[in-house]
Amino acid sequence: SPARISLTTACVWFSCSTVTCRVWAACASRSPWSTSSPLSQRLLDDPATLTRYQAVIRDTVHEISRNAEGMARKLLVLMSPEAELRVAAYPEIAAANGRIDDALQRLALVLPPGANTERLAQLRDHLAEYRASYIQVRDLIERDDFAGARALLGSDTEAALSACADAVHQLANS
């Protein structure tokens, strides 16, 4: 059935990193939690299917967490006075951001409506705040204003990262 294909595709995605979010989204054409979805009733009737969806949600939340931690570690590299070290960190940070965006899209497809979707929206807001702060830090560093960058990292950037971590933690525990 199409619902089974969607679930299978979701599970395969986590074991095969070459599958893109767009392919996954095309296979899971509608949320299993919608009231018109035949899978909605199946989730209620079949604990194994529900467990697999919960595992997909859990794994996606953990993927977001791992990539956010990786970005935070790369922020330390950005404080290096050596430009070549900083420049090497930028593509890694961009790649982590891309993986987070893909995971957020996948998560939006499988989260049940309600509090979890509100938490996801909060995570997106906090992530946008972090990214805006990161760009300011990066610009300060590239202008050799390391004191300004350190001050911003210790205030706005750290606060945004903490808010992201809290939002991820709330999703993981809901």
XYZ file of C-alpha atoms in Angstrom, residues 79-145:
67
model
C 37.927 32.220 16.188
C 41.290 31.151 14.735
C 43.433 34.056 13.540
C 44.508 31.864 10.615
C 42.198 32.629 7.700
C 42.708 29.250 5.992
C 41.399 27.395 9.071
C 38.338 29.649 9.203
C 37.653 29.315 5.494
C 37.832 25.525 5.757
C 35.165 25.560 8.484
C 32.600 27.515 6.421
C 31.640 24.665 4.052
C 31.360 22.258 6.989
C 29.006 24.650 8.770
C 26.988 25.123 5.573
C 26.756 21.340 5.116
C 25.543 20.891 8.714
C 22.955 23.616 8.126
C 21.775 21.790 5.004
C 21.461 18.502 6.889
C 19.459 20.263 9.601
C 17.134 21.803 6.998
C 16.596 18.383 5.378
C 15.890 16.808 8.763
C 13.428 19.580 9.642
C 11.568 18.963 6.379
C 11.387 15.229 7.054
C 10.289 15.836 10.612
C 7.475 18.122 9.465
C 6.137 15.247 7.352
C 5.892 12.741 10.189
C 5.124 14.774 13.311
C 1.587 14.495 14.579
C -0.258 17.816 14.685
C -0.421 19.704 17.947
C 2.257 20.462 20.478
C 5.040 18.784 18.508
C 4.420 20.869 15.406
C 4.448 23.974 17.613
C 7.785 22.843 19.071
C 9.102 22.328 15.551
C 8.067 25.883 14.643
C 9.865 27.158 17.751
C 12.976 25.217 16.769
C 12.874 26.781 13.306
C 12.551 30.252 14.859
C 15.493 29.653 17.211
C 17.545 28.238 14.362
C 16.857 31.366 12.301
C 18.034 33.492 15.251
C 21.201 31.403 15.541
C 21.918 31.674 11.834
C 21.488 35.449 11.876
C 23.884 35.686 14.820
C 26.339 33.319 13.152
C 26.430 35.544 10.055
C 27.165 38.570 12.247
C 29.955 36.680 14.038
C 31.418 35.515 10.739
C 31.366 39.056 9.362
C 33.080 40.411 12.476
C 35.772 37.745 12.266
C 36.400 38.416 8.591
C 36.869 42.091 9.476
C 39.417 40.966 12.111
C 37.164 42.169 14.940
